[in-house]
Amino acid sequence: MSASASAAAASPSPASVLNLNALFDNPLFAGGIGLASLGAAAAFARKGSIAVLGAARRRLLVNVEISKQDAAYPWILAWLSQPRETPGFIASRLTRIHNLSVATATGSKGPGAGGPVNAHFFLQPGYGRHIVKFGRAFISVNREKHNTANMNTGEPHEIVQLTTLWAHRHVFEDLFREAHQLAAKANEGKTVVYSARGLEWSPLGDPRKKRPLGSVILDEGVKESIVADVKDFLSRQQWYVDRGIPYRRGYLLFGPPGSGKSSFIQALAGELDFGVAMINLSEMGMTDDKLAYLLTKLPKRSLLLLEDADAAFVNRRQRDSDGYSGANVTFSGLLNALDGVAAGEERIAFLTTNHIERLDPALIRPGRVDMMIKIGEATRYQAAQMWDRFYGDVDEDHSGRARFLERLEELGLFGQYKDGRASHRHTSAAAIQGLFLFNKNDMQGAIDMAEGLIPRKFEA
Ligand code: ADP
């Protein structure tokens, strides 16, 4: 430090001392300083108390955050939506949920009505804070919507945060167990069908009532052979693991529309207590990458259903002929997705097609398609079985069934006429079902109207 500078510091100029004294003597200025220091002290104290509170909060409370992407999210909301009585005047007032939101699930469409007919409304805790009591613990629930969105679905991110005392942290395990049991119970006897929404699987409507296998009538022995094969596969996981073979099996069901392919897969899933994860390969926007990604993320315990498998082959032919490749799945994309290393270690896939002639033999390979099954036009056996399911109780001597089958033969609906000439006419199980539904309690009506089963293209 230079000598002149230190001298200046040691002896401040008399003018500046004078000024300072004058300032402090000024009551207005002194009051201002007092106020400012009080304010500073208050701010400091507030900061300090926030820090202390924050620390106490971290030590005394415990938080669990569940994001909307998590499978447990809907379970927790359903659990929170349950009506519950909290004993005690204050506790019951404290735990009343005042802010609700509604979740509506619509059912199937009415016949020809074009609009949803049945709807279920679930009241869920709305956004914001609520308090619930679980056992002896009070839990603060905070449901929040964020202003960021899921890139796949475009939906805003959402979380539910549960907070309770550190001492009660163990209630979360019980709470999650209870919520899961509740969800499992709601799905009991039901089949969950998943469809792809963006890059995610999400349940398609409400879980459907399980379809009994007996309600799908395929040709003699067909159903039994597939069911036995799938059950055998499910019992052999270790066999595959021991041999280092991917634990996958594929089935190709082919045949005209309305022969029961989808119904059978639905019923099989019910029988095995599996869900169905469905992708329509002809759907716009279903690309190779998307398909491959979705197959790596299959919902657990579900049958993969790839509908319209021929769509991938049509694309290939189009591309070969005119170089066009739309935003659809290609043949190699389908094979890659089926073979993919990451494509789920356990998988049962069903491919369906109405056009077997369009498929490529490369599809038939262990793990891709192990079994090809024709689910064809209705046979005499199926027509008889369906008759029994509808009219079995009123047609005790089977005379009605005999007349019905004879009528179908007269019309040549099993591929030939009664005298053995080929007719090339066929009908579908869906059409027979339609005829029976129209004549619910009227066997004769069904026989009289059997002509209506002749497909349009064969009508005179
Ligand atoms: P696909 O998938 O072969 O086009 P679906 O399974 O969608 O046929 O059948 C359409 C409708 O016809 C369904 O309502 C189903 O109940 C009925 N149906 C079709 N085939 C059968 C069958 N084999 N047994 C019982 N019902 C059938």
Short mmCIF file of C-alpha atoms and ligand atoms in Angstrom, two decimals:
data_model
loop_
_atom_site.label_atom_id
_atom_site.label_comp_id
_atom_site.label_asym_id
_atom_site.label_seq_id
_atom_site.Cartn_x
_atom_site.Cartn_y
_atom_site.Cartn_z
CA MET A 1 0.00 0.00 0.00
CA SER A 2 1.36 3.44 -0.82
CA ALA A 3 2.16 5.98 1.98
CA SER A 4 -0.36 8.55 0.76
CA ALA A 5 -3.16 6.04 0.60
CA SER A 6 -2.53 4.75 4.15
CA ALA A 7 -2.39 8.31 5.45
CA ALA A 8 -5.75 9.04 3.84
CA ALA A 9 -7.26 5.94 5.48
CA ALA A 10 -5.79 6.77 8.91
CA SER A 11 -7.02 10.32 8.97
CA PRO A 12 -10.32 10.72 7.09
CA SER A 13 -10.98 14.17 5.86
CA PRO A 14 -12.85 16.29 8.38
CA ALA A 15 -15.47 17.08 5.73
CA SER A 16 -16.58 13.43 5.40
CA VAL A 17 -16.76 12.91 9.21
CA LEU A 18 -18.93 15.92 9.46
CA ASN A 19 -21.26 14.62 6.78
CA LEU A 20 -21.66 11.22 8.41
CA ASN A 21 -22.40 12.68 11.81
CA ALA A 22 -24.95 14.94 10.24
CA LEU A 23 -26.57 11.97 8.58
CA PHE A 24 -26.80 9.87 11.75
CA ASP A 25 -28.11 12.82 13.67
CA ASN A 26 -30.92 13.09 11.16
CA PRO A 27 -33.87 11.27 12.81
CA LEU A 28 -35.40 10.34 9.46
CA PHE A 29 -32.20 8.66 8.28
CA ALA A 30 -31.63 6.84 11.59
CA GLY A 31 -35.24 5.57 11.54
CA GLY A 32 -34.73 4.34 7.96
CA ILE A 33 -31.65 2.37 8.96
CA GLY A 34 -33.52 0.88 11.88
CA LEU A 35 -36.33 -0.22 9.62
CA ALA A 36 -33.98 -1.60 7.01
CA SER A 37 -32.07 -3.64 9.55
CA LEU A 38 -35.30 -4.91 11.03
CA GLY A 39 -36.43 -5.93 7.52
CA ALA A 40 -33.11 -7.65 6.87
CA ALA A 41 -33.33 -9.49 10.16
CA ALA A 42 -36.90 -10.60 9.38
CA ALA A 43 -35.88 -11.81 5.91
CA PHE A 44 -32.95 -13.63 7.42
CA ALA A 45 -35.18 -15.22 10.03
CA ARG A 46 -37.70 -16.22 7.39
CA LYS A 47 -35.01 -17.80 5.23
CA GLY A 48 -33.67 -19.56 8.27
CA SER A 49 -37.06 -20.87 9.30
CA ILE A 50 -37.78 -22.06 5.74
CA ALA A 51 -34.47 -23.90 5.76
CA VAL A 52 -35.25 -25.39 9.16
CA LEU A 53 -38.76 -26.33 8.07
CA GLY A 54 -37.39 -27.83 4.87
CA ALA A 55 -34.88 -29.86 6.84
CA ALA A 56 -37.56 -30.93 9.31
CA ARG A 57 -39.84 -31.84 6.43
CA ARG A 58 -37.14 -33.93 4.86
CA ARG A 59 -36.45 -35.64 8.17
CA LEU A 60 -40.02 -36.07 9.38
CA LEU A 61 -41.95 -36.69 6.20
CA VAL A 62 -41.68 -39.19 3.41
CA ASN A 63 -42.83 -38.71 -0.17
CA VAL A 64 -43.75 -41.18 -2.86
CA GLU A 65 -44.21 -39.92 -6.39
CA ILE A 66 -46.14 -41.91 -8.98
CA SER A 67 -46.06 -40.68 -12.54
CA LYS A 68 -48.88 -41.20 -15.00
CA GLN A 69 -46.62 -43.45 -17.06
CA ASP A 70 -46.39 -45.94 -14.24
CA ALA A 71 -48.71 -48.94 -14.24
CA ALA A 72 -49.65 -48.17 -10.63
CA TYR A 73 -51.04 -44.73 -11.47
CA PRO A 74 -54.58 -45.81 -12.36
CA TRP A 75 -54.60 -48.24 -9.43
CA ILE A 76 -53.77 -45.47 -6.99
CA LEU A 77 -56.43 -43.18 -8.44
CA ALA A 78 -58.98 -46.00 -8.23
CA TRP A 79 -57.92 -46.68 -4.66
CA LEU A 80 -58.30 -43.01 -3.78
CA SER A 81 -61.73 -42.94 -5.41
CA GLN A 82 -63.09 -45.60 -3.11
CA PRO A 83 -65.71 -44.36 -0.71
CA ARG A 84 -64.31 -44.53 2.82
CA GLU A 85 -65.61 -43.38 6.17
CA THR A 86 -63.06 -41.83 8.48
CA PRO A 87 -64.08 -42.05 12.14
CA GLY A 88 -63.81 -38.89 14.23
CA PHE A 89 -65.40 -35.48 13.58
CA ILE A 90 -62.23 -33.60 12.70
CA ALA A 91 -60.59 -36.45 10.81
CA SER A 92 -63.71 -37.03 8.73
CA ARG A 93 -63.90 -33.31 7.84
CA LEU A 94 -60.19 -33.21 7.11
CA THR A 95 -60.26 -36.16 4.77
CA ARG A 96 -63.27 -35.19 2.70
CA ILE A 97 -62.27 -34.80 -0.91
CA HIS A 98 -63.90 -31.64 -2.22
CA ASN A 99 -62.20 -31.49 -5.55
CA LEU A 100 -63.16 -34.36 -7.83
CA SER A 101 -62.67 -35.08 -11.48
CA VAL A 102 -64.66 -37.48 -13.56
CA ALA A 103 -63.29 -40.32 -15.68
CA THR A 104 -65.79 -41.76 -18.14
CA ALA A 105 -65.51 -45.13 -19.82
CA THR A 106 -67.94 -45.77 -22.63
CA GLY A 107 -69.06 -49.22 -23.62
CA SER A 108 -69.75 -50.88 -26.93
CA LYS A 109 -71.87 -49.30 -29.56
CA GLY A 110 -75.49 -50.19 -29.83
CA PRO A 111 -76.60 -52.16 -32.86
CA GLY A 112 -76.75 -49.62 -35.63
CA ALA A 113 -77.14 -46.80 -33.17
CA GLY A 114 -73.74 -45.38 -34.04
CA GLY A 115 -73.13 -43.96 -30.56
CA PRO A 116 -71.80 -45.27 -27.29
CA VAL A 117 -74.64 -46.75 -25.27
CA ASN A 118 -73.30 -47.52 -21.88
CA ALA A 119 -71.04 -45.33 -19.86
CA HIS A 120 -69.46 -45.66 -16.44
CA PHE A 121 -68.45 -42.63 -14.47
CA PHE A 122 -65.68 -42.80 -11.91
CA LEU A 123 -65.12 -39.94 -9.53
CA GLN A 124 -61.44 -39.45 -8.92
CA PRO A 125 -59.62 -36.99 -6.72
CA GLY A 126 -59.11 -33.88 -8.84
CA TYR A 127 -55.91 -31.89 -9.17
CA GLY A 128 -54.63 -30.30 -5.99
CA ARG A 129 -54.12 -31.44 -2.42
CA HIS A 130 -56.27 -33.85 -0.46
CA ILE A 131 -55.85 -35.71 2.78
CA VAL A 132 -56.79 -39.34 3.26
CA LYS A 133 -56.50 -41.57 6.27
CA PHE A 134 -55.13 -45.07 5.89
CA GLY A 135 -54.92 -47.14 9.04
CA ARG A 136 -53.55 -44.74 11.59
CA ALA A 137 -51.67 -42.62 9.11
CA PHE A 138 -52.81 -39.41 7.48
CA ILE A 139 -51.58 -39.16 3.94
CA SER A 140 -51.43 -35.97 1.97
CA VAL A 141 -52.20 -36.55 -1.70
CA ASN A 142 -51.12 -34.04 -4.30
CA ARG A 143 -52.25 -34.63 -7.84
CA GLU A 144 -50.47 -32.34 -10.27
CA LYS A 145 -50.53 -31.76 -13.96
CA HIS A 146 -47.26 -30.49 -15.41
CA ASN A 147 -46.89 -28.18 -18.32
CA THR A 148 -44.61 -30.59 -20.12
CA ALA A 149 -46.13 -33.30 -22.29
CA ASN A 150 -45.43 -36.90 -23.14
CA MET A 151 -43.83 -36.80 -26.59
CA ASN A 152 -45.48 -40.08 -27.58
CA THR A 153 -49.06 -39.33 -26.76
CA GLY A 154 -49.09 -35.56 -26.47
CA GLU A 155 -50.72 -35.85 -23.05
CA PRO A 156 -49.46 -33.57 -20.28
CA HIS A 157 -47.27 -35.20 -17.65
CA GLU A 158 -49.09 -35.88 -14.46
CA ILE A 159 -48.02 -37.11 -11.05
CA VAL A 160 -49.58 -38.09 -7.78
CA GLN A 161 -47.46 -37.43 -4.75
CA LEU A 162 -48.24 -39.15 -1.46
CA THR A 163 -46.73 -37.73 1.70
CA THR A 164 -46.90 -39.06 5.20
CA LEU A 165 -44.92 -38.98 8.42
CA TRP A 166 -41.60 -40.79 8.35
CA ALA A 167 -42.85 -42.86 11.26
CA HIS A 168 -45.73 -44.10 9.05
CA ARG A 169 -43.64 -44.80 5.97
CA HIS A 170 -44.52 -48.49 6.04
CA VAL A 171 -48.14 -47.78 5.18
CA PHE A 172 -47.12 -47.24 1.57
CA GLU A 173 -46.39 -50.92 1.08
CA ASP A 174 -49.84 -51.83 2.38
CA LEU A 175 -51.44 -49.06 0.37
CA PHE A 176 -49.87 -50.22 -2.89
CA ARG A 177 -50.74 -53.82 -2.14
CA GLU A 178 -54.34 -52.87 -1.46
CA ALA A 179 -54.53 -50.72 -4.61
CA HIS A 180 -53.10 -53.57 -6.69
CA GLN A 181 -55.54 -56.09 -5.23
CA LEU A 182 -58.39 -53.72 -5.96
CA ALA A 183 -57.24 -53.38 -9.59
CA ALA A 184 -56.79 -57.16 -9.92
CA LYS A 185 -60.28 -57.71 -8.54
CA ALA A 186 -61.77 -55.24 -10.98
CA ASN A 187 -60.19 -57.24 -13.83
CA GLU A 188 -61.20 -60.65 -12.50
CA GLY A 189 -63.06 -62.60 -15.14
CA LYS A 190 -62.13 -59.93 -17.69
CA THR A 191 -59.76 -59.74 -20.60
CA VAL A 192 -57.75 -56.56 -21.00
CA VAL A 193 -57.19 -55.59 -24.61
CA TYR A 194 -54.27 -53.25 -25.24
CA SER A 195 -53.72 -51.22 -28.33
CA ALA A 196 -50.83 -49.05 -29.39
CA ARG A 197 -51.24 -45.36 -28.73
CA GLY A 198 -48.28 -43.61 -30.16
CA LEU A 199 -45.34 -45.57 -28.85
CA GLU A 200 -47.15 -46.90 -25.83
CA TRP A 201 -49.54 -49.69 -25.07
CA SER A 202 -52.71 -48.61 -23.39
CA PRO A 203 -55.90 -50.48 -22.50
CA LEU A 204 -58.53 -50.21 -25.19
CA GLY A 205 -61.67 -49.28 -23.30
CA ASP A 206 -62.80 -51.19 -20.25
CA PRO A 207 -61.60 -54.75 -19.67
CA ARG A 208 -64.05 -57.04 -21.47
CA LYS A 209 -65.86 -59.93 -19.94
CA LYS A 210 -63.96 -63.12 -20.71
CA ARG A 211 -65.33 -64.84 -23.76
CA PRO A 212 -65.85 -68.54 -23.05
CA LEU A 213 -63.90 -70.79 -25.42
CA GLY A 214 -67.05 -72.83 -25.92
CA SER A 215 -68.72 -69.84 -27.56
CA VAL A 216 -66.30 -69.91 -30.50
CA ILE A 217 -67.08 -72.80 -32.76
CA LEU A 218 -64.32 -73.82 -35.12
CA ASP A 219 -64.10 -76.93 -37.27
CA GLU A 220 -63.71 -80.25 -35.50
CA GLY A 221 -60.52 -80.48 -33.43
CA VAL A 222 -59.06 -77.12 -34.58
CA LYS A 223 -59.65 -75.25 -31.35
CA GLU A 224 -58.47 -78.14 -29.21
CA SER A 225 -55.21 -78.52 -31.14
CA ILE A 226 -54.29 -74.82 -30.78
CA VAL A 227 -55.25 -74.68 -27.11
CA ALA A 228 -53.20 -77.82 -26.38
CA ASP A 229 -50.20 -76.41 -28.26
CA VAL A 230 -50.27 -73.07 -26.42
CA LYS A 231 -50.64 -74.76 -23.04
CA ASP A 232 -47.78 -77.12 -23.86
CA PHE A 233 -45.62 -74.14 -24.83
CA LEU A 234 -46.46 -72.35 -21.59
CA SER A 235 -45.33 -75.33 -19.57
CA ARG A 236 -41.95 -75.58 -21.29
CA GLN A 237 -40.19 -72.35 -20.45
CA GLN A 238 -37.28 -74.15 -18.79
CA TRP A 239 -36.84 -76.35 -21.83
CA TYR A 240 -36.28 -73.26 -23.98
CA VAL A 241 -34.02 -71.59 -21.41
CA ASP A 242 -31.86 -74.72 -21.08
CA ARG A 243 -31.33 -74.80 -24.82
CA GLY A 244 -30.83 -71.07 -25.22
CA ILE A 245 -33.76 -70.76 -27.61
CA PRO A 246 -35.88 -67.60 -27.49
CA TYR A 247 -39.05 -68.50 -25.66
CA ARG A 248 -41.46 -67.58 -28.43
CA ARG A 249 -44.19 -69.20 -30.40
CA GLY A 250 -46.15 -67.90 -33.33
CA TYR A 251 -49.44 -68.91 -34.90
CA LEU A 252 -50.88 -67.80 -38.19
CA LEU A 253 -54.66 -67.93 -38.47
CA PHE A 254 -55.91 -67.48 -41.98
CA GLY A 255 -59.33 -67.50 -43.54
CA PRO A 256 -62.10 -65.19 -44.72
CA PRO A 257 -63.48 -62.43 -42.53
CA GLY A 258 -66.13 -63.39 -40.00
CA SER A 259 -64.82 -66.90 -39.45
CA GLY A 260 -63.94 -66.31 -35.80
CA LYS A 261 -60.19 -65.57 -35.82
CA SER A 262 -60.35 -62.56 -33.51
CA SER A 263 -63.07 -64.11 -31.36
CA PHE A 264 -60.97 -67.22 -30.89
CA ILE A 265 -57.87 -65.27 -29.81
CA GLN A 266 -59.97 -63.26 -27.39
CA ALA A 267 -61.45 -66.45 -25.91
CA LEU A 268 -58.05 -68.14 -25.74
CA ALA A 269 -56.65 -65.16 -23.82
CA GLY A 270 -59.53 -65.48 -21.37
CA GLU A 271 -58.89 -69.19 -20.96
CA LEU A 272 -55.21 -68.59 -20.18
CA ASP A 273 -55.89 -65.50 -18.09
CA PHE A 274 -53.85 -63.41 -20.48
CA GLY A 275 -54.53 -60.02 -22.03
CA VAL A 276 -54.43 -59.28 -25.76
CA ALA A 277 -52.00 -56.73 -27.20
CA MET A 278 -53.32 -55.82 -30.61
CA ILE A 279 -51.69 -54.13 -33.58
CA ASN A 280 -53.29 -53.75 -36.95
CA LEU A 281 -50.50 -53.89 -39.49
CA SER A 282 -52.54 -52.10 -42.13
CA GLU A 283 -53.11 -49.14 -39.82
CA MET A 284 -51.79 -45.85 -41.14
CA GLY A 285 -48.69 -44.64 -39.37
CA MET A 286 -47.60 -48.08 -38.18
CA THR A 287 -43.98 -48.06 -39.26
CA ASP A 288 -41.19 -50.63 -38.93
CA ASP A 289 -39.51 -48.74 -36.10
CA LYS A 290 -42.72 -48.29 -34.20
CA LEU A 291 -43.62 -51.96 -34.54
CA ALA A 292 -40.16 -53.08 -33.40
CA TYR A 293 -40.28 -50.75 -30.43
CA LEU A 294 -43.77 -51.81 -29.38
CA LEU A 295 -42.75 -55.46 -29.49
CA THR A 296 -39.99 -54.78 -27.02
CA LYS A 297 -42.53 -53.33 -24.62
CA LEU A 298 -45.32 -55.88 -24.76
CA PRO A 299 -47.57 -55.79 -21.72
CA LYS A 300 -46.87 -58.73 -19.43
CA ARG A 301 -48.99 -61.85 -19.81
CA SER A 302 -50.57 -60.91 -23.07
CA LEU A 303 -51.03 -62.56 -26.43
CA LEU A 304 -49.65 -60.46 -29.25
CA LEU A 305 -52.20 -60.14 -32.05
CA LEU A 306 -50.92 -58.83 -35.36
CA GLU A 307 -53.95 -58.32 -37.54
CA ASP A 308 -53.84 -58.09 -41.32
CA ALA A 309 -50.36 -59.57 -41.58
CA ASP A 310 -50.67 -59.41 -45.37
CA ALA A 311 -50.49 -55.60 -45.24
CA ALA A 312 -46.69 -55.85 -44.98
CA PHE A 313 -46.57 -57.91 -48.18
CA VAL A 314 -48.86 -55.63 -50.13
CA ASN A 315 -46.49 -52.79 -49.31
CA ARG A 316 -43.57 -54.76 -50.59
CA ARG A 317 -45.25 -55.48 -53.87
CA GLN A 318 -46.23 -51.86 -54.26
CA ARG A 319 -42.72 -50.75 -53.54
CA ASP A 320 -41.24 -53.26 -55.96
CA SER A 321 -43.57 -52.13 -58.71
CA ASP A 322 -43.66 -48.37 -58.31
CA GLY A 323 -40.99 -47.55 -55.75
CA TYR A 324 -43.60 -46.23 -53.36
CA SER A 325 -43.18 -46.93 -49.70
CA GLY A 326 -45.92 -45.46 -47.55
CA ALA A 327 -45.73 -44.99 -43.81
CA ASN A 328 -46.51 -48.63 -43.19
CA VAL A 329 -44.84 -51.78 -42.03
CA THR A 330 -42.65 -53.51 -44.59
CA PHE A 331 -42.02 -57.21 -44.90
CA SER A 332 -38.47 -56.99 -43.57
CA GLY A 333 -39.71 -54.68 -40.81
CA LEU A 334 -42.18 -57.32 -39.74
CA LEU A 335 -39.56 -60.07 -39.75
CA ASN A 336 -37.08 -57.90 -37.83
CA ALA A 337 -39.69 -57.04 -35.24
CA LEU A 338 -40.60 -60.70 -34.81
CA ASP A 339 -36.97 -61.82 -34.58
CA GLY A 340 -35.62 -58.80 -32.67
CA VAL A 341 -33.13 -59.64 -29.95
CA ALA A 342 -34.93 -57.35 -27.57
CA ALA A 343 -38.39 -58.45 -28.63
CA GLY A 344 -39.52 -59.67 -25.25
CA GLU A 345 -38.09 -62.90 -23.91
CA GLU A 346 -41.50 -64.53 -23.66
CA ARG A 347 -43.97 -64.12 -26.46
CA ILE A 348 -46.99 -65.78 -27.99
CA ALA A 349 -47.88 -64.13 -31.25
CA PHE A 350 -50.96 -64.60 -33.38
CA LEU A 351 -50.88 -63.28 -36.90
CA THR A 352 -54.13 -63.14 -38.80
CA THR A 353 -54.80 -62.66 -42.46
CA ASN A 354 -57.71 -62.90 -44.85
CA HIS A 355 -55.28 -63.40 -47.75
CA ILE A 356 -52.94 -66.32 -47.16
CA GLU A 357 -51.87 -66.22 -50.81
CA ARG A 358 -50.18 -62.87 -50.23
CA LEU A 359 -47.90 -64.11 -47.45
CA ASP A 360 -44.29 -65.06 -47.90
CA PRO A 361 -42.94 -68.48 -46.89
CA ALA A 362 -40.13 -66.70 -45.01
CA LEU A 363 -42.66 -66.08 -42.27
CA ILE A 364 -42.89 -69.77 -41.48
CA ARG A 365 -39.96 -70.31 -39.20
CA PRO A 366 -39.77 -71.43 -35.55
CA GLY A 367 -40.43 -68.47 -33.29
CA ARG A 368 -42.01 -66.48 -36.14
CA VAL A 369 -44.85 -68.76 -37.19
CA ASP A 370 -44.73 -72.29 -35.81
CA MET A 371 -48.27 -73.29 -36.72
CA MET A 372 -50.53 -72.29 -39.59
CA ILE A 373 -54.20 -72.87 -39.03
CA LYS A 374 -57.02 -72.38 -41.44
CA ILE A 375 -60.09 -70.85 -39.85
CA GLY A 376 -62.28 -71.20 -42.86
CA GLU A 377 -65.86 -70.92 -43.97
CA ALA A 378 -68.47 -72.59 -41.83
CA THR A 379 -68.54 -76.37 -42.17
CA ARG A 380 -71.44 -78.71 -41.54
CA TYR A 381 -69.90 -79.57 -38.18
CA GLN A 382 -69.77 -75.91 -37.13
CA ALA A 383 -73.31 -75.18 -38.34
CA ALA A 384 -74.58 -78.12 -36.26
CA GLN A 385 -72.65 -77.01 -33.16
CA MET A 386 -73.85 -73.45 -33.48
CA TRP A 387 -77.42 -74.67 -33.84
CA ASP A 388 -77.07 -76.64 -30.62
CA ARG A 389 -75.74 -73.62 -28.75
CA PHE A 390 -78.70 -71.51 -29.82
CA TYR A 391 -81.60 -73.97 -29.95
CA GLY A 392 -80.27 -77.00 -28.05
CA ASP A 393 -82.77 -76.61 -25.23
CA VAL A 394 -85.85 -76.36 -27.47
CA ASP A 395 -84.78 -78.77 -30.18
CA GLU A 396 -84.71 -81.83 -27.97
CA ASP A 397 -85.02 -84.47 -30.69
CA HIS A 398 -82.58 -82.62 -33.03
CA SER A 399 -85.16 -82.64 -35.80
CA GLY A 400 -84.86 -78.88 -36.23
CA ARG A 401 -81.09 -79.19 -36.60
CA ALA A 402 -81.48 -81.94 -39.23
CA ARG A 403 -83.87 -79.76 -41.27
CA PHE A 404 -81.56 -76.75 -40.99
CA LEU A 405 -78.51 -78.69 -42.16
CA GLU A 406 -80.48 -80.21 -45.01
CA ARG A 407 -81.57 -76.76 -46.09
CA LEU A 408 -77.97 -75.52 -46.12
CA GLU A 409 -76.99 -78.51 -48.22
CA GLU A 410 -79.82 -77.80 -50.64
CA LEU A 411 -78.49 -74.28 -50.97
CA GLY A 412 -75.02 -75.70 -51.59
CA LEU A 413 -73.54 -73.72 -48.69
CA PHE A 414 -70.94 -76.33 -47.71
CA GLY A 415 -69.16 -76.15 -51.07
CA GLN A 416 -71.38 -78.67 -52.83
CA TYR A 417 -75.01 -79.53 -53.47
CA LYS A 418 -76.85 -82.51 -52.04
CA ASP A 419 -76.17 -84.55 -55.16
CA GLY A 420 -72.44 -83.98 -54.83
CA ARG A 421 -72.02 -81.29 -57.53
CA ALA A 422 -69.60 -78.55 -56.55
CA SER A 423 -71.33 -75.29 -55.68
CA HIS A 424 -68.35 -73.14 -54.58
CA ARG A 425 -70.77 -71.45 -52.22
CA HIS A 426 -69.87 -70.98 -48.61
CA THR A 427 -71.11 -69.07 -45.66
CA SER A 428 -69.42 -67.77 -42.55
CA ALA A 429 -69.89 -68.50 -38.87
CA ALA A 430 -70.60 -64.79 -38.40
CA ALA A 431 -73.46 -64.98 -40.91
CA ILE A 432 -74.94 -68.05 -39.19
CA GLN A 433 -74.69 -66.31 -35.86
CA GLY A 434 -76.47 -63.29 -37.34
CA LEU A 435 -79.27 -65.51 -38.65
CA PHE A 436 -79.75 -67.15 -35.26
CA LEU A 437 -79.66 -63.86 -33.42
CA PHE A 438 -82.37 -62.55 -35.72
CA ASN A 439 -84.49 -65.61 -34.96
CA LYS A 440 -83.66 -65.97 -31.31
CA ASN A 441 -86.54 -68.16 -30.23
CA ASP A 442 -87.72 -69.23 -33.62
CA MET A 443 -86.12 -72.36 -35.13
CA GLN A 444 -88.47 -72.43 -38.08
CA GLY A 445 -87.75 -68.77 -38.78
CA ALA A 446 -84.02 -69.55 -38.98
CA ILE A 447 -84.65 -72.43 -41.40
CA ASP A 448 -86.97 -70.32 -43.57
CA MET A 449 -84.48 -67.51 -43.76
CA ALA A 450 -81.43 -69.71 -44.44
CA GLU A 451 -81.35 -68.50 -48.03
CA GLY A 452 -80.08 -65.22 -46.65
CA LEU A 453 -76.80 -66.99 -45.85
CA ILE A 454 -75.86 -67.13 -49.52
CA PRO A 455 -73.09 -64.59 -49.99
CA ARG A 456 -74.10 -61.69 -52.23
CA LYS A 457 -71.70 -62.61 -55.02
CA PHE A 458 -73.50 -65.94 -55.47
CA GLU A 459 -77.02 -64.55 -55.42
CA ALA A 460 -78.95 -65.00 -58.66
P1 ADP B 1 -62.68 -62.69 -37.97
O1 ADP B 1 -61.70 -62.23 -36.98
O2 ADP B 1 -62.36 -64.03 -38.54
O3 ADP B 1 -62.96 -61.70 -39.05
P2 ADP B 1 -64.55 -62.35 -35.84
O4 ADP B 1 -63.98 -63.17 -34.76
O5 ADP B 1 -64.32 -60.89 -35.78
O6 ADP B 1 -64.08 -62.89 -37.22
O7 ADP B 1 -66.11 -62.64 -35.90
C1 ADP B 1 -67.10 -61.68 -36.17
C2 ADP B 1 -68.38 -62.01 -35.39
O8 ADP B 1 -68.91 -63.28 -35.78
C3 ADP B 1 -68.19 -62.09 -33.90
O9 ADP B 1 -69.27 -61.44 -33.30
C4 ADP B 1 -68.24 -63.55 -33.55
O10 ADP B 1 -68.95 -63.73 -32.35
C5 ADP B 1 -68.97 -64.18 -34.69
N1 ADP B 1 -68.26 -65.41 -35.10
C6 ADP B 1 -67.45 -65.53 -36.15
N2 ADP B 1 -66.95 -66.76 -36.23
C7 ADP B 1 -67.43 -67.44 -35.17
C8 ADP B 1 -67.25 -68.77 -34.71
N3 ADP B 1 -66.45 -69.62 -35.37
N4 ADP B 1 -67.91 -69.14 -33.60
C9 ADP B 1 -68.71 -68.27 -32.96
N5 ADP B 1 -68.91 -67.01 -33.35
C10 ADP B 1 -68.29 -66.58 -34.45
#
